[in-house]
Coordinates of C-alpha atoms and ligand atoms in Angstrom, one line a residue:
X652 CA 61.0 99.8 94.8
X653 CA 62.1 101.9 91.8
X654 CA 66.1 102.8 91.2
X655 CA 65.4 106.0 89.6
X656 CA 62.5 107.8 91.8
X657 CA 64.4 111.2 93.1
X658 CA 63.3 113.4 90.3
X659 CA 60.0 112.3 90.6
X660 CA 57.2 113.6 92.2
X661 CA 54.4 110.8 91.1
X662 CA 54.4 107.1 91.2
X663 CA 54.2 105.9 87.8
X664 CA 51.0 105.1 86.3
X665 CA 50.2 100.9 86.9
X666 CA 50.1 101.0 83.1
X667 CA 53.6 102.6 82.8
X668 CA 54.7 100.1 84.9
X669 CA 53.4 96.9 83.5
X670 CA 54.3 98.3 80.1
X671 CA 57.3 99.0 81.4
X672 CA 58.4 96.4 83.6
X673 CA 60.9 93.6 81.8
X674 CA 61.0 90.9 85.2
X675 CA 58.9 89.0 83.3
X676 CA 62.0 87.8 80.8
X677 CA 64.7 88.9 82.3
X678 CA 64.5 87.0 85.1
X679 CA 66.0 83.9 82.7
X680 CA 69.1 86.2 83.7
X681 CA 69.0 85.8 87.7
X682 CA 72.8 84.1 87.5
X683 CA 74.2 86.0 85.3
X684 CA 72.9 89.4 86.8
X685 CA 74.6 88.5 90.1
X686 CA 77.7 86.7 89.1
X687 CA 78.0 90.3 87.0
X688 CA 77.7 92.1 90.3
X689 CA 79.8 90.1 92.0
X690 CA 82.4 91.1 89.5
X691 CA 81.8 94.5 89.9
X692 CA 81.7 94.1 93.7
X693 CA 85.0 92.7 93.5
X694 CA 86.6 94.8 90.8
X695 CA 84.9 98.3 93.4
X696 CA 87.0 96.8 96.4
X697 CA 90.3 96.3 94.9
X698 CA 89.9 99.4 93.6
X699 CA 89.7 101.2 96.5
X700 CA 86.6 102.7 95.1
X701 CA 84.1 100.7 98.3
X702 CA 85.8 99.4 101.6
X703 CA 86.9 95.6 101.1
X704 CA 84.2 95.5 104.3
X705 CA 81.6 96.8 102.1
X706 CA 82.6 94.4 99.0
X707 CA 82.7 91.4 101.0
X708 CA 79.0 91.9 102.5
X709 CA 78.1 92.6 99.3
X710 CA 79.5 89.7 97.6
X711 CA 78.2 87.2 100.9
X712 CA 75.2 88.7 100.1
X713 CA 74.9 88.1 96.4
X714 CA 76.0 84.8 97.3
X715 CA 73.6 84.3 99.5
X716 CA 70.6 85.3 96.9
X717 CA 71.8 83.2 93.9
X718 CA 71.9 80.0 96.7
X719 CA 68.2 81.3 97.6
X720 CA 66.7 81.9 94.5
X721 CA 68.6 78.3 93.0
X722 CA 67.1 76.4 96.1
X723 CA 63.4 78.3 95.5
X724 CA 63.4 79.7 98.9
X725 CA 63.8 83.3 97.5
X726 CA 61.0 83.8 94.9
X727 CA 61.5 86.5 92.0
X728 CA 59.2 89.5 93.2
X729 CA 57.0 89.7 89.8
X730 CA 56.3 93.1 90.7
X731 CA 60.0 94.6 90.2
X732 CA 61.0 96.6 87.2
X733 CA 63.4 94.2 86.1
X734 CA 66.1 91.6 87.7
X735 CA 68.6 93.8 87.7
X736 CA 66.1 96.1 90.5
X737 CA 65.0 93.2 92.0
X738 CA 68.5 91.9 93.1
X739 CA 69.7 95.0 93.8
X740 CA 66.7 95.6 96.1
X741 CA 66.9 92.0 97.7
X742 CA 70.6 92.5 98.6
X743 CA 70.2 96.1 100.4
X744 CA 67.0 94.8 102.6
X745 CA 69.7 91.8 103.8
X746 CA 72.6 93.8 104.1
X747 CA 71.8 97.3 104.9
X748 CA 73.6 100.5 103.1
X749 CA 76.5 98.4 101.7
X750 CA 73.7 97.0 99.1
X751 CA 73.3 101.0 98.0
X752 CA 76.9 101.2 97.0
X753 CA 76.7 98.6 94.6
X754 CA 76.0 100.4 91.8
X755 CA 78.6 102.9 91.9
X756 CA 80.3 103.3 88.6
X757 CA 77.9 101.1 86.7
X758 CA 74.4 102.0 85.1
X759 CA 71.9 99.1 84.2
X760 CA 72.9 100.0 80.3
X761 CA 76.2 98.6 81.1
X762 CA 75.1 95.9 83.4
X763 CA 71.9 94.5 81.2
X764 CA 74.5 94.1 78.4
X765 CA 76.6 92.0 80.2
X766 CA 73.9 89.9 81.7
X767 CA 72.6 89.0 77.8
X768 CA 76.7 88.9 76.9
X769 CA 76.9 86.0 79.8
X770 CA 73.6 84.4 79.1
X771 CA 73.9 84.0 75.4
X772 CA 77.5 82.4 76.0
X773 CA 75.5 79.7 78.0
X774 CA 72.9 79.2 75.7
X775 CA 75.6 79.3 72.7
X776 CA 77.3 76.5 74.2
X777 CA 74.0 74.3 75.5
X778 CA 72.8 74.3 71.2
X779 CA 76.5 73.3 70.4
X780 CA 76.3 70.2 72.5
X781 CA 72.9 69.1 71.0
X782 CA 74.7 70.0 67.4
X783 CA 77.0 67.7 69.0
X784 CA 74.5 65.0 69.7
X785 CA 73.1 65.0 66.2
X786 CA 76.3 65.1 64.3
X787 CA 77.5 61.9 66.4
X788 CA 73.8 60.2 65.9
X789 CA 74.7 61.1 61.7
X790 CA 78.1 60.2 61.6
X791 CA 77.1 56.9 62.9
X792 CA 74.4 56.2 60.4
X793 CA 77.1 57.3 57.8
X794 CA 79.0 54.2 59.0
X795 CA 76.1 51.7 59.3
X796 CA 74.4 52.7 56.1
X797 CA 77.8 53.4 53.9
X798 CA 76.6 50.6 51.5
X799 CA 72.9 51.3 51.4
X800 CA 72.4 52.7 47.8
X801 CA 69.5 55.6 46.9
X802 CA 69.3 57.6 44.2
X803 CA 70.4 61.2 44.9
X804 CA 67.7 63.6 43.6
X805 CA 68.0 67.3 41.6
X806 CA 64.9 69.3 41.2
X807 CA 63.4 66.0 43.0
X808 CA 64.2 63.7 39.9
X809 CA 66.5 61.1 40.3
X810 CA 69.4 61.7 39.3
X811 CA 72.9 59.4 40.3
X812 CA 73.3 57.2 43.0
X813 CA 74.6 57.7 46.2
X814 CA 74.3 55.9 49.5
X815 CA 72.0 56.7 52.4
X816 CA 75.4 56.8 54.7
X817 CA 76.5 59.9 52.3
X818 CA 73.3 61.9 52.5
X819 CA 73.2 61.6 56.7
X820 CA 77.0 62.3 56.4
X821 CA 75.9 65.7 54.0
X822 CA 73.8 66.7 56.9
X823 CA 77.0 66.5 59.4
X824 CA 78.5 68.7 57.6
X825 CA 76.2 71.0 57.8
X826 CA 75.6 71.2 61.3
X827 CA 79.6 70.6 61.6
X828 CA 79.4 74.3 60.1
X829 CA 77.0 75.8 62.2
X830 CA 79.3 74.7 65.3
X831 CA 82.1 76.8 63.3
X832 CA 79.1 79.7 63.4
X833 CA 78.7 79.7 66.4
X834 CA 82.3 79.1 68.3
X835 CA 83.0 82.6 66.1
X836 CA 80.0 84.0 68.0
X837 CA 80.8 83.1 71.2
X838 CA 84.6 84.9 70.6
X839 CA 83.2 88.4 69.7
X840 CA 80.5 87.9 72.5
X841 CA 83.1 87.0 75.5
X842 CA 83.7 90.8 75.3
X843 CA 83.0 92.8 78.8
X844 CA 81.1 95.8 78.2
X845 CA 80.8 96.2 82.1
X846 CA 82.5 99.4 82.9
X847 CA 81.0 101.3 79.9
X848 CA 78.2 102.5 82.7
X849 CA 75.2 104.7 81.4
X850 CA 77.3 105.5 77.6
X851 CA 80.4 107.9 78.7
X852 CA 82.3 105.5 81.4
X853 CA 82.7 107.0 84.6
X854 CA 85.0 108.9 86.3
X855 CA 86.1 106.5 89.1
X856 CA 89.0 104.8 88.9
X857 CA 87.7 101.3 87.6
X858 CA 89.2 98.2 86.5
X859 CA 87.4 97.1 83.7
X860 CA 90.2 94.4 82.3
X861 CA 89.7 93.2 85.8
X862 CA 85.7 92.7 85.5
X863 CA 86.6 90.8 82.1
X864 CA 88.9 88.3 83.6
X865 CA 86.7 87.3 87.2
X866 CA 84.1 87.0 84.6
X867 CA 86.4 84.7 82.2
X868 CA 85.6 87.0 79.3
X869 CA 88.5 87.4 76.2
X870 CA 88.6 91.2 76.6
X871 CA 86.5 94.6 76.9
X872 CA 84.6 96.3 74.7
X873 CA 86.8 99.3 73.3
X874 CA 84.7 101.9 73.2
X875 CA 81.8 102.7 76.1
X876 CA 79.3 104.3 73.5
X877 CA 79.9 101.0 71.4
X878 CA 79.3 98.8 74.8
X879 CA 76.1 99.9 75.7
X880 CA 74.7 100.3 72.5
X881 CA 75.6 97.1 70.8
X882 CA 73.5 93.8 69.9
X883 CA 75.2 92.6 67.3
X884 CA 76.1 89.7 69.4
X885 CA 72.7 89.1 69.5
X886 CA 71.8 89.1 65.5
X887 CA 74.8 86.9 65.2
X888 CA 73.7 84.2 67.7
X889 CA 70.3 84.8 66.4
X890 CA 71.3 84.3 62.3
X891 CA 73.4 81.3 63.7
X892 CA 69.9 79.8 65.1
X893 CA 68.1 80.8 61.8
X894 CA 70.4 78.8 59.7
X895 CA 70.6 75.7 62.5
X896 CA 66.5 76.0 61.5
X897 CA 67.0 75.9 57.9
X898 CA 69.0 72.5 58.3
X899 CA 66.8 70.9 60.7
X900 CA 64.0 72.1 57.9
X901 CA 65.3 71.0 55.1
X902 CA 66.0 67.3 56.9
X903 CA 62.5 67.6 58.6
X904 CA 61.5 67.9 54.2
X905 CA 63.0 64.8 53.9
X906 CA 61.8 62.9 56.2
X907 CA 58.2 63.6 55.8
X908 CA 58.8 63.0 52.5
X909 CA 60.5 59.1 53.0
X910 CA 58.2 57.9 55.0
X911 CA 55.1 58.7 52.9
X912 CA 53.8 55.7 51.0
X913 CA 55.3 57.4 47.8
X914 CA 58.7 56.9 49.5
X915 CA 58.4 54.6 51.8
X916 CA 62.6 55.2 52.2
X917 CA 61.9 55.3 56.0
X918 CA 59.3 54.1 58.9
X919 CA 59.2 56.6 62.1
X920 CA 59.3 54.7 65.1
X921 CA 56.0 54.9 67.0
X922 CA 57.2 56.7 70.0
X923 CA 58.1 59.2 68.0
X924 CA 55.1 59.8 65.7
X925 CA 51.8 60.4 65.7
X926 CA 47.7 59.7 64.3
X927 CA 44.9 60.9 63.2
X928 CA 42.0 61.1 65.2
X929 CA 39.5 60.2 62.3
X930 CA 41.7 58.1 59.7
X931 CA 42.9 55.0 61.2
X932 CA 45.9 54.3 58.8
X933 CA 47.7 57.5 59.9
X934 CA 50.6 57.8 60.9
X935 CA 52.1 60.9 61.3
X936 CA 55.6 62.7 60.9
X937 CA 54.4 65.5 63.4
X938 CA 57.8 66.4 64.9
X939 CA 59.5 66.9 61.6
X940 CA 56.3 68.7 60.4
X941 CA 56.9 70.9 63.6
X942 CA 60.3 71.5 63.4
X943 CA 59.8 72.3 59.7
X944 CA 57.4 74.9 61.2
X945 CA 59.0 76.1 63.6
X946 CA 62.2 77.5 61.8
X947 CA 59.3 80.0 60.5
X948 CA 59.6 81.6 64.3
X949 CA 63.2 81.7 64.5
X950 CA 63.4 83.2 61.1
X951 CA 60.8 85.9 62.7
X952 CA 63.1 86.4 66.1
X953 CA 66.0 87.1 63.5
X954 CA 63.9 89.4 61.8
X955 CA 62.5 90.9 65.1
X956 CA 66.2 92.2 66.4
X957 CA 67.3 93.5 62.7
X958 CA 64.2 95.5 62.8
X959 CA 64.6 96.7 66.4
X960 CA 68.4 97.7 65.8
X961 CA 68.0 99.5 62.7
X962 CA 66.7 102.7 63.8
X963 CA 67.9 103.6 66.7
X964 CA 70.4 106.4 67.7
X965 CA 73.4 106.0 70.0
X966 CA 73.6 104.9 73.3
X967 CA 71.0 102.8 74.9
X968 CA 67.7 103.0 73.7
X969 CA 64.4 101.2 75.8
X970 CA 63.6 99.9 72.4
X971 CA 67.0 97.3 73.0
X972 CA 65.0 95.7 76.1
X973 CA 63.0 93.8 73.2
X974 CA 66.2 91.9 72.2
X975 CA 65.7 89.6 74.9
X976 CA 62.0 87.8 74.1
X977 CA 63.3 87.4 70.5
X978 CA 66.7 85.8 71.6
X979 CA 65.4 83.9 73.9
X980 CA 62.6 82.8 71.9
X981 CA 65.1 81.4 68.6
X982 CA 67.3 80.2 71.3
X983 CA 64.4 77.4 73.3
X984 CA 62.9 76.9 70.0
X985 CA 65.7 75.7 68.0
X986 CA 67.1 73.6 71.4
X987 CA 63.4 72.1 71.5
X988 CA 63.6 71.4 68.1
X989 CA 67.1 69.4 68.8
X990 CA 65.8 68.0 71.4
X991 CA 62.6 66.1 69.8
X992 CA 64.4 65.4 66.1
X993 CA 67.6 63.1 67.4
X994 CA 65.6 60.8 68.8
X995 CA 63.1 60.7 66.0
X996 CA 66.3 60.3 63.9
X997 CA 68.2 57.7 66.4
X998 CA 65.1 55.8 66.3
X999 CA 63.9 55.6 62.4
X1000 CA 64.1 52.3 61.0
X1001 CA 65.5 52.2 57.2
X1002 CA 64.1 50.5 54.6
X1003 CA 67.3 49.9 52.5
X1004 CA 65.2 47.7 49.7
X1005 CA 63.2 50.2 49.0
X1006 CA 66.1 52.4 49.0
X1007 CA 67.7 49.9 46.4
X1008 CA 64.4 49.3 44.3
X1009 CA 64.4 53.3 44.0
X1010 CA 67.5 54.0 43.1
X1011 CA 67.5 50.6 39.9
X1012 CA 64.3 52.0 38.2
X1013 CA 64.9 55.3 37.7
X1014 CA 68.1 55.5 35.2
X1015 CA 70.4 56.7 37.7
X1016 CA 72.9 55.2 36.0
X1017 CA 72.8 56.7 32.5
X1018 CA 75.7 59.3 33.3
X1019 CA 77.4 56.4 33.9
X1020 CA 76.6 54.5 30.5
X1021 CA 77.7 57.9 28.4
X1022 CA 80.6 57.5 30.6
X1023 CA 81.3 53.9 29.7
X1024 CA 81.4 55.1 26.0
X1025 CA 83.6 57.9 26.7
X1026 CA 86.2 55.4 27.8
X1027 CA 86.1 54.0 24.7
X1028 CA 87.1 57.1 23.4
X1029 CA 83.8 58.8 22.0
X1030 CA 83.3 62.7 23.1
X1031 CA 81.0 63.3 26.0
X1032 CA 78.4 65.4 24.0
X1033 CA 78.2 62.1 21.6
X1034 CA 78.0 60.2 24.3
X1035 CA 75.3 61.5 26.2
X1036 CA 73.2 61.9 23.1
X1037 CA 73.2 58.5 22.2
X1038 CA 72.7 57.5 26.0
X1039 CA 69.4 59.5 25.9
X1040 CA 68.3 57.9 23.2
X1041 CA 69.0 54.8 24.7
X1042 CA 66.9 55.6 27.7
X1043 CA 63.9 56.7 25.7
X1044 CA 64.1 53.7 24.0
X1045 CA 64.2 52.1 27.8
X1046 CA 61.1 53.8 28.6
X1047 CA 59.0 53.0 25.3
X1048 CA 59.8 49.3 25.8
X1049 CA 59.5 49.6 29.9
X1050 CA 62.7 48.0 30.7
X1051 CA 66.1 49.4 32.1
X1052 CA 70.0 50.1 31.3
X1053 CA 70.6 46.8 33.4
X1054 CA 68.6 44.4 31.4
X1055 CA 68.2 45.9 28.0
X1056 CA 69.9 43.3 25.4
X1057 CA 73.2 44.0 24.0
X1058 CA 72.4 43.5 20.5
X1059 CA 70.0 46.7 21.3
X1060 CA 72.5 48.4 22.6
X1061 CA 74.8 48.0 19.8
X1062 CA 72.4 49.5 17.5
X1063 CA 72.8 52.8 19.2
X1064 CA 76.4 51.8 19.0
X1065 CA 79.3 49.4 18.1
X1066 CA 81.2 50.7 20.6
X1067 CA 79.2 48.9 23.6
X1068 CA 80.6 44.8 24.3
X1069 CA 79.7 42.9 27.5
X1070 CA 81.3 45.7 29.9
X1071 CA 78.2 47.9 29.9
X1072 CA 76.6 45.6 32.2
X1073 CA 78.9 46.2 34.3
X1074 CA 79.7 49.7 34.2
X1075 CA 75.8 50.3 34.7
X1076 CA 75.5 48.0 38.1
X1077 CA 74.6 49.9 40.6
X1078 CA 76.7 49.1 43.3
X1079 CA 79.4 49.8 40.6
X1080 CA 78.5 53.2 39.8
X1081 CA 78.4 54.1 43.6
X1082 CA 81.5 52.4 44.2
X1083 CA 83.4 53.9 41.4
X1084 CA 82.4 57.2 42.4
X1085 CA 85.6 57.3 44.4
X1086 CA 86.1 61.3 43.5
X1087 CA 87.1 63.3 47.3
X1088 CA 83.6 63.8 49.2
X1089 CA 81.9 61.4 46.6
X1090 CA 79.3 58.4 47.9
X1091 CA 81.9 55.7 47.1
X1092 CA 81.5 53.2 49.7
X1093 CA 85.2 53.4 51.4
X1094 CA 84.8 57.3 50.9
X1095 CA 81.8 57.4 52.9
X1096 CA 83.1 55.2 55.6
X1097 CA 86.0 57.8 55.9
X1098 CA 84.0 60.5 55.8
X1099 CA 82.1 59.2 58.8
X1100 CA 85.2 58.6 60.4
X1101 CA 86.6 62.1 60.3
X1102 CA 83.1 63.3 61.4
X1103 CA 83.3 61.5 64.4
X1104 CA 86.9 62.8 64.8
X1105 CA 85.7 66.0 64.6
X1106 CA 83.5 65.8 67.5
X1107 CA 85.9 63.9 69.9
Ligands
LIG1217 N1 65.3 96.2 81.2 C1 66.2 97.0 80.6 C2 66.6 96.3 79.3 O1 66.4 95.2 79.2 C3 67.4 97.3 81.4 C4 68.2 98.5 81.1 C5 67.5 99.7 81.6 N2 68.2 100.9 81.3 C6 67.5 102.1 81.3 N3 68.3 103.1 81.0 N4 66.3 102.2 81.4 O2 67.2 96.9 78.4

């Protein structure tokens, strides 16, 4: 049954209709679509504008459908235009004419905006509690690997040390962030646009504040042309998702990157890895491969609802019914791709001496050897000059900062005594690096510590 047949004098065309026809993903929105009507419902009765006889068998009767449909006794007729037909059609063959006042002072424009509005608050707050998982799975590996030295890389050299409790803690923060992303989200998408109806509001006298608070939202949307015709919420959410991807790419680099044999940093727990059907050795990082793949898609549902938006006139526009497959797309990928990667993570075992052998043979410690001679008083530039030299003459003879004799060293310089060794230990040079946010031992403990804070 169509909502719109009286002008008509033809059925449309089966192609019209499949092409048409949006059950298919808006079903996702069953809930939301009646606890929006039951709103409405609600808001029509006070109002005066429907008896309270006719709300109340309309809101038993909405009721009634959500318990069906939850318990599978009602099944979602594929054949419907979309859900917002389907239920409207479901609650008029249970409850007679009442059903056919429903929609009085509302147009689908108005109610398909608030159904994504509702939805994507969900969703929005099911991804935060996996960020949530995965910051508490890091902040505790910042605490139990606060002392596990590694060298730090730039442009993938090494370059100074930190510890492998810093670098988990780095990707916290990060995820910390995208929490901040999408709390801000959630505040401009808890805004009712229900009330707006087709673009021009209505000329009943509706309640639309009223709608917002039964449905818990922070306010209305201001202006009825803006209400209908409006997705940003659903670029936001989506960019939010895209940069959640990056992160869980950028780790998923790293990883596949420690535990190949170059690395070896890390070994992947077997549950949680895979191999090859032909080379017997393998084993394979496939969910951080995957993940790393996947943020591909979620970059192209971002891309998908920019493009869709772009073009289009106001009000409501079919081309806006495509914001839904995108959205909902970015938003099961990226909680999939939660989903898999913390217990890959929870479950990786560390190899700190490798860690440790990585980080002593590849001068990490050479800023801190111009630093040494700094404090005894020679200019940076100087400094590091010398220091380079020293480290080429490292390299021609094969040996280190650590262990090259101090009679060599004081023929780059008088300046250096018996303190060198120490200012180039490695522990040392993590240790001193005490600087706010730096991978000092104690500072990376804290760090940890006001993670887990953070989280509760
Ligand atoms: N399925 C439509 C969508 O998702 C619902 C709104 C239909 N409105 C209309 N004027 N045809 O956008």
């Amino acid at each position: 049954m169509k909502l719109w047949t009286g002008r008509f004098s033809k059925e449309a065309d089966k192609i019209t209709n499949d092409f048409n026809s949006s059950i298919g993903t808006d079903k996702r929105m069953y809930r939301e679509d009646i606890q929006g009507s039951i709103a409405h419902a609600t808001m029509l009765g006070i109002q005066g504008i429907i008896s309270q006889d006719d709300a109340e068998k309309i809101i038993n009767g909405l009721k009634e459908i959500l318990a069906d449909i939850d318990s599978g006794r009602l099944e979602i007729d594929m054949s419907a235009e979309d859900i917002h037909t389907f239920t409207e059609g479901e609650l008029t063959k249970r409850i007679g004419d009442a059903g056919k006042r429903l929609h009085t002072a509302r147009s689908r424009n108005d109610q398909v905006a608030l159904d994504v509005r509702l939805h994507l608050i969900k969703e929005n707050e099911a991804v935060d509690e996996l960020l949530c998982s995965i910051i508490s799975v890091l902040a505790d590996m910042g605490e139990k690997y606060a002392e596990t030295v590694m060298p730090g890389y730039t442009h993938l050299q090494r370059a100074q040390p930190v510890t492998f409790g810093h670098y988990m803690l780095a990707y916290a923060e990060m995820f910390l962030r995208d929490r901040e992303r999408l709390a801000d989200c959630k505040k401009r998408t808890a805004r009712s646009p229900l009330g707006c109806c087709a673009l021009a509001g209505t000329t009943y006298n509706t309640d639309r504040n009223k709608t917002a608070e039964l449905l818990g939202f922070e306010g209305v949307c201001h202006n009825s042309l803006d209400g209908v015709s409006d997705r940003d919420f659903v670029i936001e959410l989506s960019s939010c998702l895209s940069t959640i991807a990056v992160h869980l790419s950028r780790f998923s680099e790293e990883i596949i990157l420690w535990c190949s044999h170059e690395f070896r940093f890390i070994e992947l727990d077997d549950a949680f890895s895979t191999g090859s059907s032909i080379m017997p050795q393998k084993k394979n990082p496939d969910i951080a491969e995957l993940v790393r793949g996947k943020a591909g898609r979620v970059f192209g549902d971002n891309m998908t609802i920019l493009t869709v938006m772009k073009g289009i006139p106001l009000a409501y526009n079919k081309d806006m019914q495509e914001d839904k497959d995108c959205i909902f797309d970015a938003i099961d990928t990226v909680k999939a791709c939660l989903t898999a990667f913390i217990p890959m993570l929870e479950t990786m075992t560390v190899k700190s001496d490798n860690m440790r052998k990585a980080a002593a043979g590849g001068f990490i410690n050479a800023t801190d050897c111009a630093d040494y001679l700094v404090s005894k008083g020679m200019p940076f530039r100087d400094a590091y000059k010398i220091t380079g030299g020293i480290v080429a003459f490292c390299i021609e003879k094969n040996t280190t900062l650590e262990e090259l004799p101090l009679d060599e060293y004081k023929k780059f310089s008088p300046e250096f005594d018996e303190g060198i060794y120490s200012a180039v230990d490695l522990d040392r040079c993590t240790v001193n690096r005490t600087s706010l946010g730096g991978p000092a031992f104690e500072n990376v403990k804290a760090q940890a510590k006001r993670v887990k804070a953070l989280i509760g």
